PDB file of C-alpha atoms in Angstrom:
ATOM      1  CA  MET A   1       0.000   0.000   0.000  1.00 41.00           C
ATOM      2  CA  VAL A   2       1.488   3.353  -1.008  1.00 39.00           C
ATOM      3  CA  ALA A   3       0.548   6.598   0.713  1.00 39.00           C
ATOM      4  CA  THR A   4       0.606   9.577  -1.601  1.00 38.00           C
ATOM      5  CA  GLY A   5       1.911  13.003  -0.724  1.00 38.00           C
ATOM      6  CA  GLY A   6      -1.341  14.583  -1.896  1.00 37.00           C
ATOM      7  CA  ALA A   7      -3.365  13.321   1.042  1.00 36.00           C
ATOM      8  CA  ALA A   8      -5.221  15.959   3.003  1.00 35.00           C
ATOM      9  CA  PRO A   9      -3.315  17.141   6.083  1.00 35.00           C
ATOM     10  CA  GLY A  10      -4.437  15.409   9.250  1.00 37.00           C
ATOM     11  CA  ARG A  11      -6.112  12.562   7.360  1.00 38.00           C
ATOM     12  CA  VAL A  12      -4.835   9.040   7.921  1.00 46.00           C
ATOM     13  CA  ALA A  13      -3.890   7.395   4.626  1.00 48.00           C
ATOM     14  CA  ALA A  14      -3.378   3.863   5.938  1.00 68.00           C
ATOM     15  CA  HIS A  15      -5.317   0.645   6.233  1.00 86.00           C
ATOM     16  CA  ALA A  16      -5.102  -2.410   8.473  1.00 92.00           C
ATOM     17  CA  ASP A  17      -1.867  -3.576   6.841  1.00 94.00           C
ATOM     18  CA  TYR A  18       0.558  -6.304   7.927  1.00 96.00           C
ATOM     19  CA  ASP A  19       2.677  -5.376  10.950  1.00 96.00           C
ATOM     20  CA  ARG A  20       4.270  -8.685  12.013  1.00 97.00           C
ATOM     21  CA  SER A  21       3.480 -12.386  12.254  1.00 97.00           C
ATOM     22  CA  LEU A  22       4.310 -15.731  13.807  1.00 97.00           C
ATOM     23  CA  PRO A  23       5.823 -17.395  11.938  1.00 97.00           C
ATOM     24  CA  ALA A  24       7.510 -14.306  10.585  1.00 97.00           C
ATOM     25  CA  ALA A  25       7.288 -13.493   6.890  1.00 97.00           C
ATOM     26  CA  GLY A  26      10.019 -15.424   5.084  1.00 96.00           C
ATOM     27  CA  ALA A  27      10.909 -17.490   8.166  1.00 97.00           C
ATOM     28  CA  THR A  28      12.249 -21.028   8.018  1.00 97.00           C
ATOM     29  CA  ILE A  29      11.130 -22.961  11.092  1.00 96.00           C
ATOM     30  CA  PRO A  30      11.901 -26.532  12.255  1.00 96.00           C
ATOM     31  CA  ARG A  31       8.282 -27.642  12.796  1.00 95.00           C
ATOM     32  CA  ALA A  32       4.760 -26.493  12.053  1.00 95.00           C
ATOM     33  CA  PRO A  33       3.165 -24.136  14.574  1.00 96.00           C
ATOM     34  CA  GLU A  34      -0.378 -24.775  15.775  1.00 97.00           C
ATOM     35  CA  ARG A  35      -1.559 -21.405  14.436  1.00 98.00           C
ATOM     36  CA  VAL A  36      -0.508 -18.583  12.143  1.00 98.00           C
ATOM     37  CA  GLU A  37      -0.752 -15.276  14.009  1.00 98.00           C
ATOM     38  CA  ILE A  38      -0.749 -11.876  12.308  1.00 98.00           C
ATOM     39  CA  TRP A  39      -0.758  -8.416  13.864  1.00 98.00           C
ATOM     40  CA  PHE A  40      -1.994  -5.520  11.743  1.00 97.00           C
ATOM     41  CA  THR A  41      -1.432  -1.760  11.891  1.00 95.00           C
ATOM     42  CA  GLN A  42      -5.061  -0.936  12.770  1.00 95.00           C
ATOM     43  CA  GLN A  43      -7.907  -2.567  14.652  1.00 96.00           C
ATOM     44  CA  LEU A  44     -10.024  -4.922  12.583  1.00 96.00           C
ATOM     45  CA  PHE A  45     -13.783  -4.731  12.019  1.00 92.00           C
ATOM     46  CA  ARG A  46     -15.780  -7.485  13.742  1.00 91.00           C
ATOM     47  CA  ARG A  47     -17.897  -8.691  10.812  1.00 89.00           C
ATOM     48  CA  GLU A  48     -18.171 -12.350   9.798  1.00 88.00           C
ATOM     49  CA  GLY A  49     -16.101 -12.892   6.661  1.00 90.00           C
ATOM     50  CA  ALA A  50     -14.571  -9.392   6.669  1.00 93.00           C
ATOM     51  CA  ASN A  51     -11.135 -10.611   7.761  1.00 96.00           C
ATOM     52  CA  VAL A  52      -9.460 -13.681   6.274  1.00 97.00           C
ATOM     53  CA  ILE A  53      -6.268 -15.693   6.689  1.00 98.00           C
ATOM     54  CA  GLU A  54      -5.658 -18.646   4.372  1.00 98.00           C
ATOM     55  CA  VAL A  55      -2.613 -20.906   4.390  1.00 98.00           C
ATOM     56  CA  ARG A  56      -1.843 -23.081   1.357  1.00 98.00           C
ATOM     57  CA  ASP A  57       0.900 -25.556   0.545  1.00 97.00           C
ATOM     58  CA  ARG A  58       2.898 -25.549  -2.718  1.00 95.00           C
ATOM     59  CA  SER A  59       0.167 -27.494  -4.538  1.00 97.00           C
ATOM     60  CA  GLY A  60      -2.444 -24.920  -3.515  1.00 97.00           C
ATOM     61  CA  ALA A  61      -4.205 -27.191  -1.004  1.00 97.00           C
ATOM     62  CA  ARG A  62      -5.488 -25.514   2.151  1.00 98.00           C
ATOM     63  CA  ALA A  63      -3.242 -26.087   5.164  1.00 98.00           C
ATOM     64  CA  ASP A  64      -5.302 -24.072   7.671  1.00 98.00           C
ATOM     65  CA  THR A  65      -8.326 -25.290   9.636  1.00 97.00           C
ATOM     66  CA  GLY A  66     -10.438 -22.223   8.879  1.00 95.00           C
ATOM     67  CA  ASP A  67     -10.971 -21.409  12.579  1.00 96.00           C
ATOM     68  CA  LEU A  68     -10.202 -17.704  12.316  1.00 96.00           C
ATOM     69  CA  VAL A  69     -10.036 -15.891  15.666  1.00 96.00           C
ATOM     70  CA  LEU A  70     -10.007 -12.110  16.180  1.00 96.00           C
ATOM     71  CA  ASP A  71      -8.449 -11.356  19.564  1.00 96.00           C
ATOM     72  CA  GLU A  72     -11.048  -9.299  21.453  1.00 94.00           C
ATOM     73  CA  ARG A  73      -8.376  -7.880  23.780  1.00 96.00           C
ATOM     74  CA  ASP A  74      -6.188  -6.768  20.855  1.00 97.00           C
ATOM     75  CA  ARG A  75      -8.240  -6.341  17.698  1.00 96.00           C
ATOM     76  CA  THR A  76      -5.070  -5.904  15.615  1.00 97.00           C
ATOM     77  CA  HIS A  77      -4.318  -9.616  16.251  1.00 98.00           C
ATOM     78  CA  LEU A  78      -5.876 -12.268  13.995  1.00 98.00           C
ATOM     79  CA  THR A  79      -5.079 -16.004  14.021  1.00 98.00           C
ATOM     80  CA  VAL A  80      -5.990 -19.186  12.169  1.00 98.00           C
ATOM     81  CA  GLY A  81      -5.299 -22.783  13.152  1.00 98.00           C
ATOM     82  CA  LEU A  82      -3.119 -25.058  11.023  1.00 98.00           C
ATOM     83  CA  ALA A  83      -3.913 -28.653  10.134  1.00 97.00           C
ATOM     84  CA  PRO A  84      -2.040 -31.019  12.445  1.00 95.00           C
ATOM     85  CA  GLY A  85       1.084 -32.720  11.132  1.00 92.00           C
ATOM     86  CA  LEU A  86       1.941 -30.364   8.281  1.00 96.00           C
ATOM     87  CA  PRO A  87       4.882 -31.822   6.362  1.00 96.00           C
ATOM     88  CA  PRO A  88       8.073 -29.916   5.589  1.00 97.00           C
ATOM     89  CA  GLY A  89       7.770 -27.485   2.698  1.00 97.00           C
ATOM     90  CA  SER A  90       6.815 -23.944   1.743  1.00 97.00           C
ATOM     91  CA  TYR A  91       3.499 -22.429   2.760  1.00 98.00           C
ATOM     92  CA  ALA A  92       1.827 -19.291   1.424  1.00 98.00           C
ATOM     93  CA  VAL A  93      -0.210 -17.157   3.810  1.00 98.00           C
ATOM     94  CA  SER A  94      -2.696 -14.743   2.264  1.00 98.00           C
ATOM     95  CA  TRP A  95      -4.760 -12.295   4.267  1.00 97.00           C
ATOM     96  CA  GLN A  96      -7.495  -9.725   3.854  1.00 96.00           C
ATOM     97  CA  THR A  97      -8.587  -7.191   6.450  1.00 96.00           C
ATOM     98  CA  LEU A  98     -11.358  -4.683   6.978  1.00 94.00           C
ATOM     99  CA  SER A  99     -10.140  -1.752   9.071  1.00 94.00           C
ATOM    100  CA  ALA A 100     -12.329  -0.635  11.951  1.00 93.00           C
ATOM    101  CA  VAL A 101     -10.538   2.729  11.744  1.00 92.00           C
ATOM    102  CA  ASP A 102     -11.014   3.777   8.115  1.00 90.00           C
ATOM    103  CA  GLY A 103     -13.371   1.092   6.755  1.00 91.00           C
ATOM    104  CA  ASP A 104     -10.967   0.153   3.952  1.00 92.00           C
ATOM    105  CA  THR A 105      -9.940  -3.324   2.851  1.00 94.00           C
ATOM    106  CA  ALA A 106      -6.304  -4.367   2.559  1.00 95.00           C
ATOM    107  CA  ARG A 107      -4.763  -7.573   1.192  1.00 96.00           C
ATOM    108  CA  GLY A 108      -1.362  -9.169   1.263  1.00 96.00           C
ATOM    109  CA  SER A 109       0.607 -12.366   1.505  1.00 97.00           C
ATOM    110  CA  PHE A 110       3.836 -13.851   2.754  1.00 97.00           C
ATOM    111  CA  ASP A 111       5.541 -17.259   2.847  1.00 97.00           C
ATOM    112  CA  PHE A 112       7.153 -19.383   5.504  1.00 97.00           C
ATOM    113  CA  THR A 113       8.978 -22.701   5.235  1.00 97.00           C
ATOM    114  CA  ILE A 114       8.986 -25.757   7.482  1.00 97.00           C
ATOM    115  CA  ALA A 115      12.388 -27.458   7.375  1.00 95.00           C
ATOM    116  CA  PRO A 116      13.258 -30.004  10.121  1.00 93.00           C
ATOM    117  CA  ASP A 117      16.940 -29.032   9.979  1.00 92.00           C
ATOM    118  CA  ALA A 118      16.179 -25.320  10.583  1.00 85.00           C
ATOM    119  CA  PRO A 119      17.531 -23.861  13.827  1.00 87.00           C
ATOM    120  CA  GLU A 120      15.144 -23.191  16.676  1.00 80.00           C
ATOM    121  CA  ALA A 121      13.638 -19.707  16.805  1.00 67.00           C
ATOM    122  CA  GLY A 122      15.980 -17.069  18.170  1.00 58.00           C
ATOM    123  CA  ALA A 123      15.039 -14.364  20.623  1.00 45.00           C
ATOM    124  CA  ALA A 124      13.840 -12.050  17.828  1.00 46.00           C
ATOM    125  CA  GLU A 125      11.293 -14.587  16.608  1.00 50.00           C
ATOM    126  CA  ARG A 126      10.158 -15.528  20.135  1.00 48.00           C
ATOM    127  CA  ASP A 127       9.670 -11.858  20.986  1.00 45.00           C
ATOM    128  CA  ALA A 128       7.758 -11.023  17.786  1.00 49.00           C
ATOM    129  CA  ALA A 129       4.471 -11.489  19.642  1.00 42.00           C
ATOM    130  CA  PRO A 130       3.722  -9.253  22.606  1.00 41.00           C
ATOM    131  CA  ALA A 131       3.849 -11.013  25.958  1.00 34.00           C
ATOM    132  CA  ALA A 132       0.355  -9.767  26.778  1.00 33.00           C
ATOM    133  CA  THR A 133      -1.984  -8.667  24.042  1.00 34.00           C
ATOM    134  CA  GLY A 134      -4.234  -5.724  24.705  1.00 37.00           C
ATOM    135  CA  GLY A 135      -4.014  -3.330  27.598  1.00 36.00           C
ATOM    136  CA  ASP A 136      -0.220  -3.070  27.811  1.00 38.00           C
ATOM    137  CA  SER A 137       1.088   0.178  26.340  1.00 38.00           C
ATOM    138  CA  PRO A 138       4.597   0.388  24.998  1.00 43.00           C
ATOM    139  CA  TRP A 139       6.890   2.159  27.495  1.00 40.00           C
ATOM    140  CA  TRP A 140       7.727   4.997  25.123  1.00 40.00           C
ATOM    141  CA  ILE A 141       4.112   6.209  25.154  1.00 43.00           C
ATOM    142  CA  LEU A 142       4.624   7.296  28.771  1.00 43.00           C
ATOM    143  CA  GLY A 143       7.607   9.423  27.721  1.00 47.00           C
ATOM    144  CA  VAL A 144       5.620  11.058  24.911  1.00 44.00           C
ATOM    145  CA  LEU A 145       2.712  11.773  27.256  1.00 49.00           C
ATOM    146  CA  ALA A 146       5.091  13.278  29.838  1.00 54.00           C
ATOM    147  CA  ALA A 147       6.644  15.545  27.189  1.00 55.00           C
ATOM    148  CA  ILE A 148       3.209  16.669  26.004  1.00 62.00           C
ATOM    149  CA  GLY A 149       2.167  17.377  29.593  1.00 57.00           C
ATOM    150  CA  ALA A 150       5.317  19.394  30.293  1.00 58.00           C
ATOM    151  CA  SER A 151       4.843  21.400  27.091  1.00 60.00           C
ATOM    152  CA  ALA A 152       1.227  22.115  27.973  1.00 60.00           C
ATOM    153  CA  ALA A 153       2.219  23.248  31.470  1.00 59.00           C
ATOM    154  CA  LEU A 154       4.866  25.637  30.098  1.00 60.00           C
ATOM    155  CA  ALA A 155       2.427  27.022  27.526  1.00 58.00           C
ATOM    156  CA  ALA A 156      -0.264  27.550  30.170  1.00 58.00           C
ATOM    157  CA  ARG A 157       2.243  29.303  32.455  1.00 65.00           C
ATOM    158  CA  ALA A 158       3.313  31.631  29.646  1.00 61.00           C
ATOM    159  CA  LEU A 159      -0.273  32.436  28.703  1.00 65.00           C
ATOM    160  CA  LEU A 160      -1.508  32.960  32.250  1.00 69.00           C
ATOM    161  CA  ALA A 161       1.465  34.915  33.619  1.00 62.00           C
ATOM    162  CA  PRO A 162       0.679  38.596  34.202  1.00 65.00           C
ATOM    163  CA  ALA A 163       2.117  40.872  31.562  1.00 58.00           C
ATOM    164  CA  ARG A 164       5.086  42.894  32.767  1.00 57.00           C
ATOM    165  CA  ALA A 165       5.034  46.579  32.223  1.00 54.00           C
ATOM    166  CA  PRO A 166       8.176  48.028  30.661  1.00 55.00           C
ATOM    167  CA  SER A 167      10.476  49.366  33.302  1.00 54.00           C
ATOM    168  CA  ASP A 168      11.415  53.056  33.399  1.00 56.00           C
ATOM    169  CA  ASP A 169      14.585  52.170  35.249  1.00 53.00           C
ATOM    170  CA  PRO A 170      17.426  52.125  32.706  1.00 54.00           C
ATOM    171  CA  GLY A 171      19.729  50.206  34.884  1.00 52.00           C
TER     172      GLY A 171
END
């Protein structure tokens, strides 16, 4: 999805696009996970059939179970179960979302590979999913809010301070 420079100021020109996933896009993993999990950049609309994740093997056969779940605590998080015992090989994940923020549809895809000789997931892959979904704010938001509060306090002080009359005393 490409945002153009001609968008109206203050208007969001984004959709519920791919943010991250487990397995990660392009990952090679040693065994099949139970589910494919995707996080998107906006909250998703809660309408039956509006959001989709499909997983297919190289031959095009479905590898997911179709049990799509929208996380009610974090509506940017959508998952689908995988058929048990998936064999090694490449799998294509395609998705479609309906944004609860702007009402627009987005689509995309990525691949992952199951290879028994692949190394176990490193810390980056294990940490791709938040430890607790929904309710936990990233730490940096507190810093931004503190800076906004301090700026507002300084602005209020400047606006509410009594005006000083020019002094006649030259020295």
